[in-house]
Amino acid sequence: MGAVLTASVATACGDSDSTASVTLLTHDSFVLPDAVIADFRKQTGLELKVSQSGDAGQLTSEVSLTPGRPKADAVYGIDNTFASRAVDAGALEPYRSPALTGGATQYALSGGKDELTPVDRGDVCVNVDTAWFAQRNIPAPTSIDQLTDARYRGDTVVMDPATSSPGMGFLLATIAANPSDWQDYWRAMRANDVTVVSGWETGYNQQFSGGEGKGPKPIVVSYASSPAANPATKALLDGCFRQVEYVGVLKGAANTDGAKKLVDFMLSPQVQQALPDSMYVYPVRDGVTLPETWQKYAPLPTSTVDLSAASIARNREDWQKQWRSILGR
C-alpha cells in the first residue's frame, strides 16, 4: 500500500481517535482541490486521509484479499471492469446513499446490492498524438482497426488488463467489437510491436508523446476526456468502453459512519463539479456544467461498446489468460 497522505489539517487538539478521521483507499490518479477537501471537513468534522494503491486493478486486488480486515474505511476507484471481484469477495458493506438520485442512478452497478456507489464516468478510448503525426507527414490512424497496420509498427502503448482498468476496458472493447476473433486482433497487435505497461500513469505520462513526459509512443490507451488536457491529441471514438468508477464502504472499517458520509460527499455538487478538472472524468450527476475545453475537445462518445457485468465476471480470468498467452506475458 502507498504512503498515507493527510488531505486536511489535523485537529488543533491532536485528537487521534479513529472517529475524528476517515481513511480513503484509492488509486494513484485520485486528486481533489484543497478547497473541496476543506468542505468535507467543515461539513462532517472529519479529517480525510488518503492512501493510494496503484491502478484500479491493484486497488481491487488489495481490497478483495482483505475482506473484513481493511486498512481503510472507504474505497474509491474500483470500476465496472473489476467491481464484481470486490463484491464477490465480501469486502464491501452495503450502503444506499441518499445522494444517489437523478441521472446518477443509471450508473448503479447492475445486480449489486448497494455495495458500490457510482461517482464518475470515463470512456476508455485510444488517444492519438495528431501533432506528432503531422510533424512527420504521416496520416494518423482514425480507427482502432488501423493500429495493426505496418505504418504504425511500434507506435502503440497499452496497459495490462490484469493491473489496469483502462487496460481491461480496452481489452473488453476489442472483445465486444470482435467477439469471434478478438484473439486475432491481439496477435496482429503483438506482431506490430505493441508496448504493454502496467498502468495508465506509466503509459500516458511516460510513454505517450502527448503526455507529461513527452515519450516515444504517439498512440496510447486513455480516455475520451484526455484531449481536453492536450488539444493536440485526439480520441478515436469508434472503439470506446464506458468505464464507471465507484466509492464504497469497506466491511470491517474502523469508522463506518465516516465512510458513509464520504460516500455521500463524493456525490455532492462540489465534488462532481471538480471531477473534470481534477481527474479528467465525467460526473454522474445531472446538471453539472463541463469546462469549455471539454465541450470543444472532449465530447462524450455518441456510442460505446458494452459488456454486462455478469459477462465480465464470468469470463474475465479466461480472457486475461488468453490475452497474456497471446502477448507472451
Coordinates of C-alpha atoms in Angstrom, one line a residue:
M1 CA 0.0 0.0 0.0
G2 CA 1.2 3.5 -0.7
A3 CA 2.0 6.0 2.0
V4 CA -0.9 7.7 3.7
L5 CA -1.4 11.3 2.7
T6 CA -3.2 13.6 5.0
A7 CA -5.7 15.6 3.0
S8 CA -6.6 18.1 5.6
V9 CA -5.0 19.7 8.7
A10 CA -5.2 17.7 11.9
T11 CA -7.4 19.0 14.7
A12 CA -5.9 21.6 16.9
C13 CA -6.2 19.3 20.0
G14 CA -4.3 16.5 18.2
D15 CA -7.2 14.1 18.6
S16 CA -6.1 10.7 17.2
D17 CA -9.4 8.9 17.7
S18 CA -10.4 7.0 14.6
T19 CA -13.8 8.6 14.6
A20 CA -12.2 12.0 14.1
S21 CA -10.9 10.9 10.7
V22 CA -11.8 8.7 7.8
T23 CA -9.3 7.0 5.6
L24 CA -9.9 6.5 1.8
L25 CA -8.1 3.9 -0.1
T26 CA -7.8 4.8 -3.8
H27 CA -5.8 4.7 -7.0
D28 CA -2.8 6.8 -7.9
S29 CA -4.8 9.2 -10.0
F30 CA -7.0 10.4 -7.2
V31 CA -6.9 14.1 -6.5
L32 CA -9.4 16.8 -5.4
P33 CA -8.8 20.5 -4.8
D34 CA -7.9 21.6 -1.3
A35 CA -11.0 23.7 -1.1
V36 CA -13.2 20.7 -1.7
I37 CA -11.4 18.6 0.9
A38 CA -11.8 21.5 3.3
D39 CA -15.6 21.4 2.6
F40 CA -15.7 17.8 3.7
R41 CA -14.0 18.7 7.0
K42 CA -16.4 21.6 7.6
Q43 CA -19.5 19.5 6.8
T44 CA -18.5 16.4 8.8
G45 CA -15.9 17.4 11.3
L46 CA -13.8 14.6 9.9
E47 CA -10.2 14.7 8.7
L48 CA -9.8 12.9 5.3
K49 CA -6.8 10.7 5.0
V50 CA -5.9 9.3 1.6
S51 CA -3.9 6.1 0.9
Q52 CA -3.1 5.4 -2.7
S53 CA -2.6 1.9 -4.1
G54 CA -1.5 1.7 -7.7
D55 CA -4.0 1.4 -10.5
A56 CA -7.6 0.2 -10.2
G57 CA -6.7 -3.5 -10.8
Q58 CA -4.1 -3.4 -7.9
L59 CA -6.6 -1.4 -5.8
T60 CA -9.3 -4.1 -6.3
S61 CA -6.9 -6.9 -5.5
E62 CA -5.9 -5.3 -2.2
V63 CA -9.5 -4.8 -1.2
S64 CA -10.5 -8.3 -2.3
L65 CA -7.7 -10.0 -0.5
T66 CA -8.5 -8.4 2.9
P67 CA -12.3 -8.8 3.3
G68 CA -13.3 -7.7 6.9
R69 CA -9.7 -6.6 7.6
P70 CA -9.4 -3.3 5.7
K71 CA -6.6 -0.8 6.0
A72 CA -9.0 2.0 5.3
D73 CA -12.7 2.9 5.8
A74 CA -13.8 3.5 2.3
V75 CA -12.5 2.8 -1.2
Y76 CA -12.8 4.8 -4.4
G77 CA -11.7 3.9 -7.9
I78 CA -12.9 0.3 -8.3
D79 CA -14.7 0.3 -11.7
N80 CA -17.2 -1.8 -13.6
T81 CA -14.4 -3.9 -15.1
F82 CA -13.3 -5.1 -11.6
A83 CA -16.3 -4.4 -9.4
S84 CA -17.7 -8.0 -9.3
R85 CA -14.4 -9.2 -7.8
A86 CA -14.6 -7.0 -4.8
V87 CA -18.3 -7.6 -4.3
D88 CA -17.9 -11.4 -4.6
A89 CA -15.1 -11.3 -2.1
G90 CA -17.4 -9.8 0.5
A91 CA -15.1 -6.9 1.1
L92 CA -17.8 -4.2 1.0
E93 CA -20.6 -3.0 3.3
P94 CA -23.9 -2.3 1.5
Y95 CA -25.0 1.3 1.7
R96 CA -27.6 3.2 -0.2
S97 CA -26.6 6.8 -0.3
P98 CA -29.5 9.4 -0.2
A99 CA -27.4 11.4 -2.6
L100 CA -27.8 8.7 -5.3
T101 CA -30.6 10.3 -7.2
G102 CA -31.5 11.5 -10.7
G103 CA -29.1 10.7 -13.5
A104 CA -26.6 9.1 -11.2
T105 CA -28.8 6.1 -10.7
Q106 CA -28.4 4.9 -14.3
Y107 CA -24.7 4.2 -13.5
A108 CA -25.5 2.0 -10.4
L109 CA -23.8 -1.4 -10.5
S110 CA -26.0 -3.9 -12.3
G111 CA -27.0 -6.8 -10.0
G112 CA -25.3 -5.2 -7.0
K113 CA -26.8 -4.7 -3.5
D114 CA -25.6 -1.1 -3.0
E115 CA -22.0 -2.2 -2.2
L116 CA -20.7 0.4 -4.6
T117 CA -22.0 3.8 -5.4
P118 CA -21.2 5.4 -8.9
V119 CA -19.2 8.6 -8.8
D120 CA -17.9 9.3 -12.3
R121 CA -17.8 8.1 -15.9
G122 CA -14.7 7.9 -18.1
D123 CA -14.9 6.3 -21.5
V124 CA -11.7 4.3 -22.3
C125 CA -10.6 5.2 -25.9
V126 CA -7.4 5.1 -27.8
N127 CA -5.7 8.5 -28.0
V128 CA -3.5 9.7 -30.9
D129 CA -0.9 12.5 -30.8
T130 CA -2.0 14.2 -34.0
A131 CA 0.7 16.8 -33.8
W132 CA 3.4 14.0 -33.7
F133 CA 2.0 12.5 -36.9
A134 CA 1.6 15.9 -38.6
Q135 CA 5.2 16.8 -37.9
R136 CA 6.3 13.6 -39.7
N137 CA 3.7 14.0 -42.5
I138 CA 2.2 10.6 -41.6
P139 CA -1.6 10.2 -41.6
A140 CA -2.8 9.5 -38.0
P141 CA -4.9 6.4 -37.5
T142 CA -8.7 7.0 -37.4
S143 CA -9.9 3.7 -36.0
I144 CA -8.6 1.0 -33.6
D145 CA -8.6 -1.5 -36.5
Q146 CA -5.8 0.5 -38.1
L147 CA -3.5 0.0 -35.1
T148 CA -2.4 -3.3 -36.6
D149 CA -1.2 -1.6 -39.8
A150 CA 2.5 -1.7 -40.5
R151 CA 2.6 2.1 -40.8
Y152 CA 2.1 2.2 -37.1
R153 CA 4.5 -0.5 -36.1
G154 CA 5.9 0.1 -32.6
D155 CA 3.8 3.3 -32.1
T156 CA 1.1 2.0 -29.7
V157 CA 1.3 1.6 -25.9
V158 CA -1.5 -0.3 -24.0
M159 CA -2.0 -1.3 -20.4
D160 CA -2.0 -4.8 -18.9
P161 CA -5.7 -5.7 -18.2
A162 CA -4.8 -7.6 -15.1
T163 CA -3.4 -4.5 -13.4
S164 CA -5.0 -1.5 -15.2
S165 CA -8.7 -0.6 -15.5
P166 CA -8.2 1.3 -18.9
G167 CA -6.1 -1.7 -20.0
M168 CA -9.1 -4.0 -19.1
G169 CA -11.5 -1.6 -20.7
F170 CA -9.6 -1.6 -24.0
L171 CA -9.4 -5.4 -24.0
L172 CA -13.2 -5.5 -23.4
A173 CA -13.7 -3.0 -26.2
T174 CA -11.9 -5.3 -28.6
I175 CA -13.8 -8.3 -27.4
A176 CA -17.2 -6.6 -27.8
A177 CA -16.2 -5.3 -31.3
N178 CA -14.8 -8.7 -32.5
P179 CA -16.4 -11.4 -30.3
S180 CA -15.4 -14.3 -32.5
D181 CA -11.9 -13.2 -33.5
W182 CA -10.6 -10.7 -30.9
Q183 CA -7.7 -13.0 -30.3
D184 CA -6.6 -12.5 -33.9
Y185 CA -6.7 -8.7 -33.4
W186 CA -4.3 -9.1 -30.4
R187 CA -2.0 -11.4 -32.3
A188 CA -1.8 -8.7 -35.0
M189 CA -1.1 -6.1 -32.3
R190 CA 1.8 -8.2 -31.0
A191 CA 3.2 -8.7 -34.5
N192 CA 3.0 -4.9 -34.8
D193 CA 5.2 -4.4 -31.7
V194 CA 2.7 -3.1 -29.3
T195 CA 4.2 -2.0 -26.0
V196 CA 2.5 -3.1 -22.7
V197 CA 2.9 -1.3 -19.4
S198 CA 1.3 -2.0 -16.0
G199 CA -0.8 1.2 -15.6
W200 CA -2.2 4.4 -17.1
E201 CA 0.3 6.7 -15.4
T202 CA 3.2 5.0 -17.0
G203 CA 1.5 4.6 -20.4
Y204 CA 0.2 8.1 -20.7
N205 CA 2.6 10.3 -18.8
Q206 CA 5.8 8.5 -19.5
Q207 CA 5.4 6.6 -22.8
F208 CA 2.9 8.7 -24.7
S209 CA 4.4 11.6 -26.8
G210 CA 1.4 13.7 -25.9
G211 CA 1.8 13.1 -22.1
E212 CA 3.8 15.0 -19.5
G213 CA 6.9 13.0 -20.2
K214 CA 6.8 13.5 -24.0
G215 CA 7.6 9.8 -24.5
P216 CA 8.3 8.0 -27.8
K217 CA 4.8 6.5 -28.5
P218 CA 2.2 8.6 -30.4
I219 CA -0.7 6.2 -29.7
V220 CA -2.0 5.2 -26.2
V221 CA -5.0 3.7 -24.5
S222 CA -6.5 6.5 -22.4
Y223 CA -9.9 8.3 -22.2
A224 CA -12.3 10.3 -24.4
S225 CA -11.7 13.2 -22.0
S226 CA -7.9 13.2 -22.3
P227 CA -7.7 15.6 -25.3
A228 CA -9.2 18.3 -23.1
A229 CA -5.8 18.5 -21.4
N230 CA -3.9 18.4 -24.7
P231 CA -5.9 19.6 -27.7
A232 CA -3.0 18.4 -30.0
T233 CA -4.3 14.9 -29.3
K234 CA -7.5 13.2 -30.3
A235 CA -9.5 10.2 -29.1
L236 CA -10.6 7.5 -31.6
L237 CA -14.3 7.3 -30.7
D238 CA -15.0 4.1 -32.7
G239 CA -14.0 1.6 -30.1
C240 CA -14.6 3.1 -26.6
F241 CA -15.6 1.2 -23.5
R242 CA -17.7 3.0 -20.8
Q243 CA -15.9 2.9 -17.5
V244 CA -17.7 3.8 -14.3
E245 CA -15.8 4.4 -11.0
Y246 CA -17.4 3.7 -7.7
V247 CA -17.0 4.5 -4.0
G248 CA -17.9 2.1 -1.2
V249 CA -17.7 1.4 2.5
L250 CA -15.2 -1.3 3.4
K251 CA -16.5 -4.1 5.6
G252 CA -14.9 -4.0 9.0
A253 CA -14.0 -0.3 8.7
A254 CA -12.9 1.4 11.9
N255 CA -15.2 4.3 11.0
T256 CA -18.2 3.0 9.1
D257 CA -20.3 6.1 9.8
G258 CA -17.5 8.4 8.5
A259 CA -17.2 6.2 5.4
K260 CA -20.9 6.6 4.6
K261 CA -20.5 10.4 5.0
L262 CA -17.6 10.2 2.5
V263 CA -19.8 8.2 0.0
D264 CA -22.4 10.9 0.2
F265 CA -19.8 13.6 -0.2
M266 CA -18.4 12.1 -3.4
L267 CA -21.9 12.7 -5.0
S268 CA -22.1 16.3 -3.7
P269 CA -22.2 19.1 -6.2
Q270 CA -18.8 20.4 -5.2
V271 CA -17.1 17.1 -5.8
Q272 CA -19.0 16.4 -9.0
Q273 CA -18.1 19.9 -10.4
A274 CA -14.5 19.4 -9.5
L275 CA -14.1 16.0 -11.2
P276 CA -13.4 17.1 -14.8
D277 CA -10.6 19.4 -14.0
S278 CA -9.2 17.3 -11.1
M279 CA -9.3 13.8 -12.6
Y280 CA -10.5 14.2 -16.2
V281 CA -13.6 12.1 -15.7
Y282 CA -17.2 13.0 -16.4
P283 CA -19.5 13.4 -13.3
V284 CA -22.5 11.1 -12.9
R285 CA -24.9 13.8 -11.6
D286 CA -27.2 15.6 -13.9
G287 CA -26.8 19.3 -14.4
V288 CA -23.1 19.6 -13.9
T289 CA -21.6 22.1 -16.4
L290 CA -18.5 20.8 -18.1
P291 CA -15.5 23.1 -18.7
E292 CA -15.4 24.8 -22.1
T293 CA -12.4 22.9 -23.2
W294 CA -14.3 19.6 -22.6
Q295 CA -17.2 20.8 -24.7
K296 CA -14.8 21.5 -27.6
Y297 CA -12.2 18.8 -27.3
A298 CA -13.7 16.0 -25.1
P299 CA -17.2 15.3 -26.2
L300 CA -18.8 12.1 -24.9
P301 CA -18.8 9.3 -27.5
T302 CA -22.1 9.0 -29.2
S303 CA -21.9 5.2 -28.7
T304 CA -19.8 2.9 -26.6
V305 CA -19.2 -0.8 -26.8
D306 CA -20.6 -2.6 -23.7
L307 CA -20.5 -5.9 -22.0
S308 CA -22.7 -6.9 -19.0
A309 CA -21.2 -7.0 -15.5
A310 CA -22.2 -10.7 -15.4
S311 CA -20.4 -11.5 -18.6
I312 CA -17.2 -9.7 -17.4
A313 CA -17.3 -11.5 -14.1
R314 CA -17.8 -14.9 -15.7
N315 CA -15.1 -14.5 -18.4
R316 CA -12.6 -12.0 -17.0
E317 CA -10.0 -14.5 -15.8
D318 CA -10.2 -16.6 -19.0
W319 CA -10.0 -13.5 -21.2
Q320 CA -7.0 -12.2 -19.3
K321 CA -5.3 -15.7 -19.5
Q322 CA -5.8 -15.8 -23.3
W323 CA -4.5 -12.2 -23.6
R324 CA -1.4 -13.0 -21.6
S325 CA -0.7 -16.1 -23.7
I326 CA -1.1 -14.1 -26.9
L327 CA 1.1 -11.3 -25.7
G328 CA 3.7 -13.7 -24.3
R329 CA 3.4 -12.4 -20.7

